[in-house]
mmCIF file of C-alpha atoms and ligand atoms in Angstrom:
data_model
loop_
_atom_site.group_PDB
_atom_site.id
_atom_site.type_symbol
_atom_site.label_atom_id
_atom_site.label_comp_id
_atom_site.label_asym_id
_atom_site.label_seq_id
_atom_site.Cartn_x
_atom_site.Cartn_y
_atom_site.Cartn_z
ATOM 1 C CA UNK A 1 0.000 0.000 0.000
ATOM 2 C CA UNK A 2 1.647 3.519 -0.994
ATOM 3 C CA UNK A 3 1.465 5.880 1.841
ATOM 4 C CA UNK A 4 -1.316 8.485 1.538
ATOM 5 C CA UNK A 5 -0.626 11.872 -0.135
ATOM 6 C CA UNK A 6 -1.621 14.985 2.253
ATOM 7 C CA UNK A 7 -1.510 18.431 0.100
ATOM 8 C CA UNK A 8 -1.291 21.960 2.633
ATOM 9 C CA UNK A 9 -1.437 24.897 1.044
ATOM 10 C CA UNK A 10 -0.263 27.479 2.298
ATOM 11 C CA UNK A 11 3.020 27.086 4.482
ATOM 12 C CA UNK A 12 2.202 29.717 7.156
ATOM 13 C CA UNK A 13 1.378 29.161 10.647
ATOM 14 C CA UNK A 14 -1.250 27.007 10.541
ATOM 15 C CA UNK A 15 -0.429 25.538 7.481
ATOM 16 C CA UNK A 16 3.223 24.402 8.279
ATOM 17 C CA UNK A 17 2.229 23.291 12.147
ATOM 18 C CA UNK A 18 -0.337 20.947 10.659
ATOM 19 C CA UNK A 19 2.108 19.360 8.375
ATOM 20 C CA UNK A 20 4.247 19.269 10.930
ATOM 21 C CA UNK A 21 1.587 17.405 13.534
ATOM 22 C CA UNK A 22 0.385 15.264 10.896
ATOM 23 C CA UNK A 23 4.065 13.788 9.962
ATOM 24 C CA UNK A 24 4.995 13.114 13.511
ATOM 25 C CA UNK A 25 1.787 11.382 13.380
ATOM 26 C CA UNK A 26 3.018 9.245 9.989
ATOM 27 C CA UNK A 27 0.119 10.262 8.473
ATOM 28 C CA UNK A 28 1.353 10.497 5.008
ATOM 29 C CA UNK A 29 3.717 12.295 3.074
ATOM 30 C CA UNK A 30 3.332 15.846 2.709
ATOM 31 C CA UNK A 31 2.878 18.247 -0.042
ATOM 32 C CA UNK A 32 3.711 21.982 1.386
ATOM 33 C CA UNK A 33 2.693 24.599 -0.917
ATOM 34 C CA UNK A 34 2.890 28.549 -1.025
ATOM 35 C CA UNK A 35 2.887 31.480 -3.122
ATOM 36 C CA UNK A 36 6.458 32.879 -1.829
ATOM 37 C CA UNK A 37 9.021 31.369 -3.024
ATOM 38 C CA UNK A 38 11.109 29.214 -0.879
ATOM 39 C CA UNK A 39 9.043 29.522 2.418
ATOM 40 C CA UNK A 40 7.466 25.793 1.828
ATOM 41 C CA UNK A 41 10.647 24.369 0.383
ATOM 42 C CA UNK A 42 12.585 25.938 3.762
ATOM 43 C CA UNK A 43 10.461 24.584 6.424
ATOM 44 C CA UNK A 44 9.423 21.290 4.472
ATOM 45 C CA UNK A 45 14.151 20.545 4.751
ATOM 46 C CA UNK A 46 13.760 21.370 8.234
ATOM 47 C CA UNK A 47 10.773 19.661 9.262
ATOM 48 C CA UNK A 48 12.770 16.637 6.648
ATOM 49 C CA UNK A 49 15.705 16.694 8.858
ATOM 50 C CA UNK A 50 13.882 16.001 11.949
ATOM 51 C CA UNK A 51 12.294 12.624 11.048
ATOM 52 C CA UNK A 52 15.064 10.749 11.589
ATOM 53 C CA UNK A 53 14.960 11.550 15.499
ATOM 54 C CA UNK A 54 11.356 11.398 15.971
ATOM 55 C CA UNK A 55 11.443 7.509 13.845
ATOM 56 C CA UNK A 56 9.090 8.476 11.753
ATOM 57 C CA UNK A 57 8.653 7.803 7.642
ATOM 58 C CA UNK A 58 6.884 10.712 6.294
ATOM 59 C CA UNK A 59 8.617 12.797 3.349
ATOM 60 C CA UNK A 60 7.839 16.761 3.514
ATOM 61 C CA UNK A 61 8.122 18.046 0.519
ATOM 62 C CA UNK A 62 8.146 22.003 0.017
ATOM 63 C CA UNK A 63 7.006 23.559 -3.483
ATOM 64 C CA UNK A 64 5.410 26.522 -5.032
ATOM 65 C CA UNK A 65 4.767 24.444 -8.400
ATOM 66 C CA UNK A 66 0.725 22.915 -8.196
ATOM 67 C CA UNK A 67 1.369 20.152 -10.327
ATOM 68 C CA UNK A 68 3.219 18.861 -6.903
ATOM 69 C CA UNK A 69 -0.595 18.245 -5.791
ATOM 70 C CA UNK A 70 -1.153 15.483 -8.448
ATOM 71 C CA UNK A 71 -3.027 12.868 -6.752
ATOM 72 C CA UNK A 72 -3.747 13.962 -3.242
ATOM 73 C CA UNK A 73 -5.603 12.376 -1.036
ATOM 74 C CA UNK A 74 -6.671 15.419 1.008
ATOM 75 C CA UNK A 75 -6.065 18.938 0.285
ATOM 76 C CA UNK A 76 -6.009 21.814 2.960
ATOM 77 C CA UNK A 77 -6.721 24.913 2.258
ATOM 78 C CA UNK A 78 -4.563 27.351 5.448
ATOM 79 C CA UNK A 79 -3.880 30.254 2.298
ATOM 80 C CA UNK A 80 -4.520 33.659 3.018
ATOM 81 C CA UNK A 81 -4.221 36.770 5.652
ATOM 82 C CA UNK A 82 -5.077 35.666 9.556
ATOM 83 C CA UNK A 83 -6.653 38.552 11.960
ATOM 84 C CA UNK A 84 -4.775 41.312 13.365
ATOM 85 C CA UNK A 85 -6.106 43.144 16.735
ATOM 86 C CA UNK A 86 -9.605 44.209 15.915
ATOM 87 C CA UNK A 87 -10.467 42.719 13.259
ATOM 88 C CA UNK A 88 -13.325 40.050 12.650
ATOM 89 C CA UNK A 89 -13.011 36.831 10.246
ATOM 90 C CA UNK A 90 -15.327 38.829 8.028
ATOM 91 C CA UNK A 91 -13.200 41.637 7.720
ATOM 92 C CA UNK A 92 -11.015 39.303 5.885
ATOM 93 C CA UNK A 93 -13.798 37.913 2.918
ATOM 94 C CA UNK A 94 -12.347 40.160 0.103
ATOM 95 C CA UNK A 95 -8.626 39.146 -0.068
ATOM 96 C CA UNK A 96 -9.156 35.850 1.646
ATOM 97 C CA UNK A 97 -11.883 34.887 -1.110
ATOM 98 C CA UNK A 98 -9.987 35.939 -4.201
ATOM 99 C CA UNK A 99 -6.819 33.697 -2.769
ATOM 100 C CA UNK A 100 -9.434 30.531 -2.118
ATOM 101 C CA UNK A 101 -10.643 30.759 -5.483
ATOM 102 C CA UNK A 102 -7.585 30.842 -6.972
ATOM 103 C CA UNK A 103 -6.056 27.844 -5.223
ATOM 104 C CA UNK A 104 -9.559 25.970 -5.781
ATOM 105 C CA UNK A 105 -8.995 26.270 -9.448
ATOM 106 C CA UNK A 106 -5.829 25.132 -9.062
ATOM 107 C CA UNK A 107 -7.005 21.649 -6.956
ATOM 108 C CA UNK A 108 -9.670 21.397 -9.331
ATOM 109 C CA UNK A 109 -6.845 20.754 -12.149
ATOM 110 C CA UNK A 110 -4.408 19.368 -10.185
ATOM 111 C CA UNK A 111 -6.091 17.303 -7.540
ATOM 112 C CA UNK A 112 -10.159 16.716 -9.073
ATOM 113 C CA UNK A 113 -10.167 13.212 -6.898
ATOM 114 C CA UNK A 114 -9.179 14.658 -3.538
ATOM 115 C CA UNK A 115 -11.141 15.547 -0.365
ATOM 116 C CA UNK A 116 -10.921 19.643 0.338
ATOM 117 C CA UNK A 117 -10.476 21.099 4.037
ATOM 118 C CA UNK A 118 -10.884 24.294 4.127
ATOM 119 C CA UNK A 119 -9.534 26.577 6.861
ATOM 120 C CA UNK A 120 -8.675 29.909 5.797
ATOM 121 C CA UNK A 121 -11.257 32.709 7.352
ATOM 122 C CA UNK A 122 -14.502 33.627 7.218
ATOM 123 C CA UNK A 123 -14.656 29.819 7.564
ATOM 124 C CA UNK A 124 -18.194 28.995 6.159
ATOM 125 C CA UNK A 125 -18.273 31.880 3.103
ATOM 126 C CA UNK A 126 -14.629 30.191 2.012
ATOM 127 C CA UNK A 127 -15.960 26.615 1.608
ATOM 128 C CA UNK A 128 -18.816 27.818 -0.427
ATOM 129 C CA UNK A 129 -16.250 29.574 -2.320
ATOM 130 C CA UNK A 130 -13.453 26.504 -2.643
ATOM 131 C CA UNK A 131 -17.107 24.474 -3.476
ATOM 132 C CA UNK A 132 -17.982 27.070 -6.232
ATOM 133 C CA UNK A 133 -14.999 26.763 -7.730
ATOM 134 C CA UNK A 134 -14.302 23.457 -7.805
ATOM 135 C CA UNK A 135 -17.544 21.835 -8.085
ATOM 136 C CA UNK A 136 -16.584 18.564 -6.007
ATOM 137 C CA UNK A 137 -19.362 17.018 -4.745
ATOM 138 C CA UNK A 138 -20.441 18.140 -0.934
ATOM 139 C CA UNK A 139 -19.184 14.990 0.292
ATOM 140 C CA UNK A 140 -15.848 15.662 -0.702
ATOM 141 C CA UNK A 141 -15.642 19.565 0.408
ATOM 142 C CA UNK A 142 -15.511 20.272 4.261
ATOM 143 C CA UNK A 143 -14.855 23.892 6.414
ATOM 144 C CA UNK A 144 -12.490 22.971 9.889
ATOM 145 C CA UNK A 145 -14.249 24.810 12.288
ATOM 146 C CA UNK A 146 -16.434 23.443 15.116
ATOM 147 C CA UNK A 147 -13.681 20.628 16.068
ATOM 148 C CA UNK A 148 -11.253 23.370 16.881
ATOM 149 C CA UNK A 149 -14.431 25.747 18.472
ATOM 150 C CA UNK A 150 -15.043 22.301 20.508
ATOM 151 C CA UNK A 151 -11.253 21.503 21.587
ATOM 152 C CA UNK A 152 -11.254 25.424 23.089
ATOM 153 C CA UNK A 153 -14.977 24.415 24.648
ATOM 154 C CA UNK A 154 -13.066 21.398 26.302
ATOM 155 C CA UNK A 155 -10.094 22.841 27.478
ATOM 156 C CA UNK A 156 -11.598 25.703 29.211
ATOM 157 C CA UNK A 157 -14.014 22.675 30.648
ATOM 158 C CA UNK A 158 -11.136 20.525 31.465
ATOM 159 C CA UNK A 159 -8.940 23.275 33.547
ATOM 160 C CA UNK A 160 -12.562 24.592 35.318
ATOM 161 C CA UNK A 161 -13.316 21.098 37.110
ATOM 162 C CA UNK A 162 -9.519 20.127 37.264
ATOM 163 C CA UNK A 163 -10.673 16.994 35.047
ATOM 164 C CA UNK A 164 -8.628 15.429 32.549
ATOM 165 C CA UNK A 165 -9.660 16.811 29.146
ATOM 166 C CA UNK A 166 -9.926 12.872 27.564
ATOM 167 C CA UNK A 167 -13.285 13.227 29.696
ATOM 168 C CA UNK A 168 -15.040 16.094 28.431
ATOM 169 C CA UNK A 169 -17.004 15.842 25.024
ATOM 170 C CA UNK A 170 -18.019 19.197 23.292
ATOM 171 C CA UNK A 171 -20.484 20.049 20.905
ATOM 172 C CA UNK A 172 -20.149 23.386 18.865
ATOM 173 C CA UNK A 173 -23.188 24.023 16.143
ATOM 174 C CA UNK A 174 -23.451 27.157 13.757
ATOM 175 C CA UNK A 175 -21.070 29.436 11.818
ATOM 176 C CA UNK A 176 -17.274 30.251 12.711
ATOM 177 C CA UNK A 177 -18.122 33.416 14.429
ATOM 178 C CA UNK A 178 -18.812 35.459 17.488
ATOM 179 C CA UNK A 179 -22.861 33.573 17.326
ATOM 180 C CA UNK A 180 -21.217 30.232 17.342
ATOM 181 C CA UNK A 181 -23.579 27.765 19.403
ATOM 182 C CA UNK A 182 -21.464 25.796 22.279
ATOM 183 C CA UNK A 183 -24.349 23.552 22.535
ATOM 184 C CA UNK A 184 -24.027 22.581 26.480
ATOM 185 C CA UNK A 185 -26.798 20.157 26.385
ATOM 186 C CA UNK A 186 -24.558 17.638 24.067
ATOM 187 C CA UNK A 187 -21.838 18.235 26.032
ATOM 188 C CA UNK A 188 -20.318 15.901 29.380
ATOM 189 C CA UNK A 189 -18.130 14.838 31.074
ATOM 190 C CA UNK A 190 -17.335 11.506 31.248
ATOM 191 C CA UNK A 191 -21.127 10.895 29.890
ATOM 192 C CA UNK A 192 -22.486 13.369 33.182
ATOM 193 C CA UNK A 193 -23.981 16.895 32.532
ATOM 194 C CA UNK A 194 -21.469 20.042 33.037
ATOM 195 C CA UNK A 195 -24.724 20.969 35.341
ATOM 196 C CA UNK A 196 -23.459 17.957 38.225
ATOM 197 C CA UNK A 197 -20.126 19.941 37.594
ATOM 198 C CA UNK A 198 -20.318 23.562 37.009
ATOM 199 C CA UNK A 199 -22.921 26.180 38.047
ATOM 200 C CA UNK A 200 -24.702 28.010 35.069
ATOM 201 C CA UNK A 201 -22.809 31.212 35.681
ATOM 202 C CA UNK A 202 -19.174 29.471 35.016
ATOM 203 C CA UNK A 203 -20.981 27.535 32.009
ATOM 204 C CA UNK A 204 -22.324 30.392 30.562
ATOM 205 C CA UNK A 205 -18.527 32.538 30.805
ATOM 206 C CA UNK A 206 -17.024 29.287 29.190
ATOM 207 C CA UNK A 207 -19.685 29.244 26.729
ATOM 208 C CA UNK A 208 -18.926 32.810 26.100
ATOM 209 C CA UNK A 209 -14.972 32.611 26.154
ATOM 210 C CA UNK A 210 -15.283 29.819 23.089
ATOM 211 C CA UNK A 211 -17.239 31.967 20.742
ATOM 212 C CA UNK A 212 -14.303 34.519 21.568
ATOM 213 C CA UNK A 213 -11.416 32.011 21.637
ATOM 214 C CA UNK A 214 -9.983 33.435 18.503
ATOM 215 C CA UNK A 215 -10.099 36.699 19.519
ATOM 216 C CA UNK A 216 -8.651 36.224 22.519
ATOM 217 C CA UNK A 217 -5.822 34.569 21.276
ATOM 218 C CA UNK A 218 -5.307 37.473 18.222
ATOM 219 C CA UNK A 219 -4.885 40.198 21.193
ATOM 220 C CA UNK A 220 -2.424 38.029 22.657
ATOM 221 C CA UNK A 221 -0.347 37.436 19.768
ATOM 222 C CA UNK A 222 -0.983 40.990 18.167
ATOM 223 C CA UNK A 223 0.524 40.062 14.969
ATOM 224 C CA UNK A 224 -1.588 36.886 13.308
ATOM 225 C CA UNK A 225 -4.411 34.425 14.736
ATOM 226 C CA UNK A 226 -4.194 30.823 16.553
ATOM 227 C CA UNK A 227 -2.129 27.673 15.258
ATOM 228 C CA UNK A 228 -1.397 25.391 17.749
ATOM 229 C CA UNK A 229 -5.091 24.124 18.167
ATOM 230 C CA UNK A 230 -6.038 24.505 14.241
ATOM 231 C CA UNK A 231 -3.414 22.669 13.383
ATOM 232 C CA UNK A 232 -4.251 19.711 15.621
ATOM 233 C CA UNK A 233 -8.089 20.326 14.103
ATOM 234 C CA UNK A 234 -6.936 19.952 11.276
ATOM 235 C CA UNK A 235 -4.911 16.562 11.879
ATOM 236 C CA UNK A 236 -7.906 15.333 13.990
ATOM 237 C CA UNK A 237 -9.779 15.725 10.716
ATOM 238 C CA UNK A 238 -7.176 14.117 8.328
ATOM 239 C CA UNK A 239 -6.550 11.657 10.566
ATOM 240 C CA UNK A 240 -10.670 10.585 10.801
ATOM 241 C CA UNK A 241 -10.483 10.654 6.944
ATOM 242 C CA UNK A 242 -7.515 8.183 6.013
ATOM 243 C CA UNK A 243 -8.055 6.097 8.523
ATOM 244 C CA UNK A 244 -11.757 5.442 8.166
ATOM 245 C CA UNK A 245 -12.408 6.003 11.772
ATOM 246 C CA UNK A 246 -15.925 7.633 11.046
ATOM 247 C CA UNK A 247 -15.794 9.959 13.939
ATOM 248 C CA UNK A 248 -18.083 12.015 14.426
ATOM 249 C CA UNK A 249 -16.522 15.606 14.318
ATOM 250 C CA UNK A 250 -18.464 19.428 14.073
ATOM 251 C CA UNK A 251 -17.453 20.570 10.551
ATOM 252 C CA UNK A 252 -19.019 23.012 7.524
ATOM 253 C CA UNK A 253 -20.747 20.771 5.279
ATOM 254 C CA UNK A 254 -23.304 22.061 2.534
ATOM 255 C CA UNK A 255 -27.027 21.848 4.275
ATOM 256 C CA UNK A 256 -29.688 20.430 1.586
ATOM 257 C CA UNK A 257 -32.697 20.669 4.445
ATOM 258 C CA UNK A 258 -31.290 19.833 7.170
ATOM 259 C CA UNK A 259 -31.460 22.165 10.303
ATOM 260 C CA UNK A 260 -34.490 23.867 8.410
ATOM 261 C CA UNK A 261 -31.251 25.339 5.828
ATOM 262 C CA UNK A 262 -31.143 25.117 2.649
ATOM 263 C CA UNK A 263 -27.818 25.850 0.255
ATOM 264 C CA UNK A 264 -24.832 26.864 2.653
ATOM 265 C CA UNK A 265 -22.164 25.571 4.465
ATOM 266 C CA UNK A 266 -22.635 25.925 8.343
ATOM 267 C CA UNK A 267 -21.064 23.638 11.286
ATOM 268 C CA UNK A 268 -22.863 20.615 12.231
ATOM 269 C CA UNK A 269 -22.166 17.352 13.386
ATOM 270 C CA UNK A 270 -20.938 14.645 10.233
ATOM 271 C CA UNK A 271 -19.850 11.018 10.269
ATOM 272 C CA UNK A 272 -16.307 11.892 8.838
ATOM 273 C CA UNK A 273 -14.524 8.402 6.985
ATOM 274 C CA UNK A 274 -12.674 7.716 4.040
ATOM 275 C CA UNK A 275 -15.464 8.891 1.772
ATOM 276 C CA UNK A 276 -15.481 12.381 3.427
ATOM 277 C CA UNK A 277 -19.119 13.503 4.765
ATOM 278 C CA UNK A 278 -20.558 10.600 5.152
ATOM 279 C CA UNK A 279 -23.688 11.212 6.915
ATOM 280 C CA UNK A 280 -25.040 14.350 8.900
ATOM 281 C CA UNK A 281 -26.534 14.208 12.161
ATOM 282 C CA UNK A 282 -29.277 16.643 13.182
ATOM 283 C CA UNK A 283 -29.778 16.956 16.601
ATOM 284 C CA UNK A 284 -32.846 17.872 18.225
ATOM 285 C CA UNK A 285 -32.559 21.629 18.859
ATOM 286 C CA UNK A 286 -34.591 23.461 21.633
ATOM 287 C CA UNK A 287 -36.259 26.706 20.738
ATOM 288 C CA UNK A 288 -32.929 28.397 22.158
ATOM 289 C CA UNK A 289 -30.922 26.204 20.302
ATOM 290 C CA UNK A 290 -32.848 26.639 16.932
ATOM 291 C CA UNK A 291 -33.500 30.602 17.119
ATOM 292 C CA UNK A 292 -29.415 30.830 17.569
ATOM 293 C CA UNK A 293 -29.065 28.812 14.558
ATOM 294 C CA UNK A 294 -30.813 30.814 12.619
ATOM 295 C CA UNK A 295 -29.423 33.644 13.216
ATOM 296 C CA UNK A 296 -26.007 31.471 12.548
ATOM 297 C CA UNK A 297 -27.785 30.773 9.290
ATOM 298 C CA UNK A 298 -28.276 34.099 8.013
ATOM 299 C CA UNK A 299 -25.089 35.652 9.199
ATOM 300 C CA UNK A 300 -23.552 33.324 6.900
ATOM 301 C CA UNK A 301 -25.977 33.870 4.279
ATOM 302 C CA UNK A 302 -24.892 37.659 4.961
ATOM 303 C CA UNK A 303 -21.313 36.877 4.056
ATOM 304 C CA UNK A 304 -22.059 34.274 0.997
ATOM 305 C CA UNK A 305 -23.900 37.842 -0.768
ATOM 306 C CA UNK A 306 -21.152 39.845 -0.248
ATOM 307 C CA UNK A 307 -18.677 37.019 -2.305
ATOM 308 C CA UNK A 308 -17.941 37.701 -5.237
ATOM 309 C CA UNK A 309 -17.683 34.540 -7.692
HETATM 310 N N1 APR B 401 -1.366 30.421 -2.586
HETATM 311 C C1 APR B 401 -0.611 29.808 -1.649
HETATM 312 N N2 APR B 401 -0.301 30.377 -0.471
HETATM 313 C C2 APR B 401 -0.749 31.614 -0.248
HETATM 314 C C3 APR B 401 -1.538 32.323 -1.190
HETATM 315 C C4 APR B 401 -1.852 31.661 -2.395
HETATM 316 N N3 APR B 401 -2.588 32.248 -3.330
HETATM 317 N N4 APR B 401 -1.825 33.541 -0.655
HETATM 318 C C5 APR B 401 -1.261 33.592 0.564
HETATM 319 N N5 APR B 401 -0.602 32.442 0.809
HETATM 320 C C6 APR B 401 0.181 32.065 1.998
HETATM 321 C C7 APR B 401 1.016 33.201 2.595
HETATM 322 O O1 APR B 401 2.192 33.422 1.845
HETATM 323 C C8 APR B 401 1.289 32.664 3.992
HETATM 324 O O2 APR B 401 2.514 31.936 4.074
HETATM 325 O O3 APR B 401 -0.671 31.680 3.056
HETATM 326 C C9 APR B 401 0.111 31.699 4.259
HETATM 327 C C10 APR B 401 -0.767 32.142 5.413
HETATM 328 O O4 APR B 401 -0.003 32.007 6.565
HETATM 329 P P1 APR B 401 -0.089 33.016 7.809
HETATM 330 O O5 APR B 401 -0.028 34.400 7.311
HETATM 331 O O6 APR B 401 0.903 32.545 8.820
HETATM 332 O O7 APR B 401 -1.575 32.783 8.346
HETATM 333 P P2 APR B 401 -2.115 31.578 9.262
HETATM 334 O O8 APR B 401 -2.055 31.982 10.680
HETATM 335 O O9 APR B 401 -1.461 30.313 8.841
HETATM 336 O O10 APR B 401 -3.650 31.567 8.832
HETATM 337 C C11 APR B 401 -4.058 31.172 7.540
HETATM 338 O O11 APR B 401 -6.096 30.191 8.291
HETATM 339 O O12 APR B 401 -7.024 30.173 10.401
HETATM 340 C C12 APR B 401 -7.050 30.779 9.151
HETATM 341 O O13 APR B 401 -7.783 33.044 9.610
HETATM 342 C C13 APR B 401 -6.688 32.237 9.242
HETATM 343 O O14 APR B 401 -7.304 32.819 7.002
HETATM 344 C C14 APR B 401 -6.208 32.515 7.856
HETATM 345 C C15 APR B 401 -5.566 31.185 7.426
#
């Protein structure tokens, strides 16, 4: 069996952390691709050279050339500007969605079999663009969002009740923005409400610091936005993918009726295997849940208008 090929584009932070995650991992051998010259080849020798130490077969290869994409297995899309102090994910849809559509044609030519993650921000308008562009079937075009919304959810669970954060299962629903939906009722620990754990002032103030984890983290770093959790998002999703494990994950997936939405891309909970989205699960909502999802529903709808494509 030849190893599976994983495609990154874009060999910034996020981009070059998740290749470098996912060959520790042996995931595959890596294709690193970005528009400057020499950035991808650079860090895809030095994350090379460190293989040897860590035991682990992966190759890393660095490239600006598309044709090194031929016959992927998964491409991921990390191209594009991150957030600078404040700014909001939709501040970035003009620039962000030219440079999608541009590297969607490209995967289109170059990689028409593969399965598309998209990560570069405003999450849920750039999958419709990447799925615009290329025209892959929805099962084969997914937005990383909600398992890196539900990792934050976790953690800040996790350090709360002085748990250990294999316990605590998260559920995020909704778009990749300030409305996302921490759903708390599909979320435990160890299979027991946060309620036996937490009161509903400390769950609300978690619930509150997810939907502004990214923010958070962008007036920390002052110049450029997470990659330490994308990146293992991102690997969590790659991994479900080539190995089959059907896990089911929080990701953007195009909505034919379910949820009441019709025609976008919008976090909720998929079976995610070796065939991509293989199945979507819709929760029951409560009238809460489902009045914050529609609002999630036609913020994004907001942001699909003002794309250009
Ligand atoms: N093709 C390939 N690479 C590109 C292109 C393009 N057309 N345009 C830009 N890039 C590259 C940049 O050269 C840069 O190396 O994308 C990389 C982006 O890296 P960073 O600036 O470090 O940004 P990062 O933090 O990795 O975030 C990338 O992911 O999480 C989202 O909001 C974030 O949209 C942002 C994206």
């Amino acid at each position: 069996m030849q190893r599976p090929k994983i495609s990154i584009i874009g060999a910034g932070n996020v981009g070059a952390t998740t290749a470098h995650i996912a060959s520790l991992k042996e995931l595959g051998n890596i294709v690193l691709i970005d528009i400057v010259k020499g950035v991808a080849q650079g860090k895809g020798l030095d994350m090379s050279a460190s293989m040897p130490i860590e035991q682990r077969d992966a190759r890393i290869k660095g490239t600006d050339d598309y044709e090194d994409i031929k016959d992927s297995d998964i491409v991921v899309v990390t191209a594009g500007l991150p957030r600078k102090p404040g700014m909001s994910r939709d501040d970035l849809l003009k620039k962000n969605s030219d440079i999608v559509a541009s590297v969607s044609e490209n995967i289109k030519k170059y990689a028409p079999d593969s399965i598309v993650i998209i990560v570069s921000n405003p999450l849920d308008a750039m999958v419709y663009v990447a799925s615009k562009v290329t025209g892959f079937p929805k099962e084969r075009i997914i937005g990383m969002a909600g398992v890196l919304d539900s990792t934050r959810f976790a953690y800040f669970i996790a350090e709360e009740t002085n748990v250990s954060v294999e316990d605590v299962n998260t559920m995020v629903l909704g778009g990749h923005g300030d409305m996302m939906i921490p759903l708390v009722r599909y979320s435990n620990i160890a299979g027991i409400p946060l309620s036996h754990f937490l009161s509903e002032d400390k769950i609300e103030a978690m619930v509150e610091r997810t939907r502004k984890g990214g923010a958070e983290i962008v007036n920390l770093l002052k110049t450029g936005s997470a990659y330490y959790a994308p990146a293992s998002a991102i690997v969590d999703m790659i991994e479900a993918i080539l190995k089959d494990k059907k896990k089911i994950l929080p990701c953007s997936v195009y909505l034919e009726g379910e949820y009441g939405a019709e025609g976008i891309f919008i976090g909720v909970p998929i079976k995610l295997g070796r065939n991509g989205v293989e199945e979507i699960i819709e929760l029951e909502l409560d009238n809460d849940e489902k009045k914050a999802f529609e609002k999630n529903v036609e913020q994004v709808r907001e942001l699909i208008e003002k794309v250009n494509i």
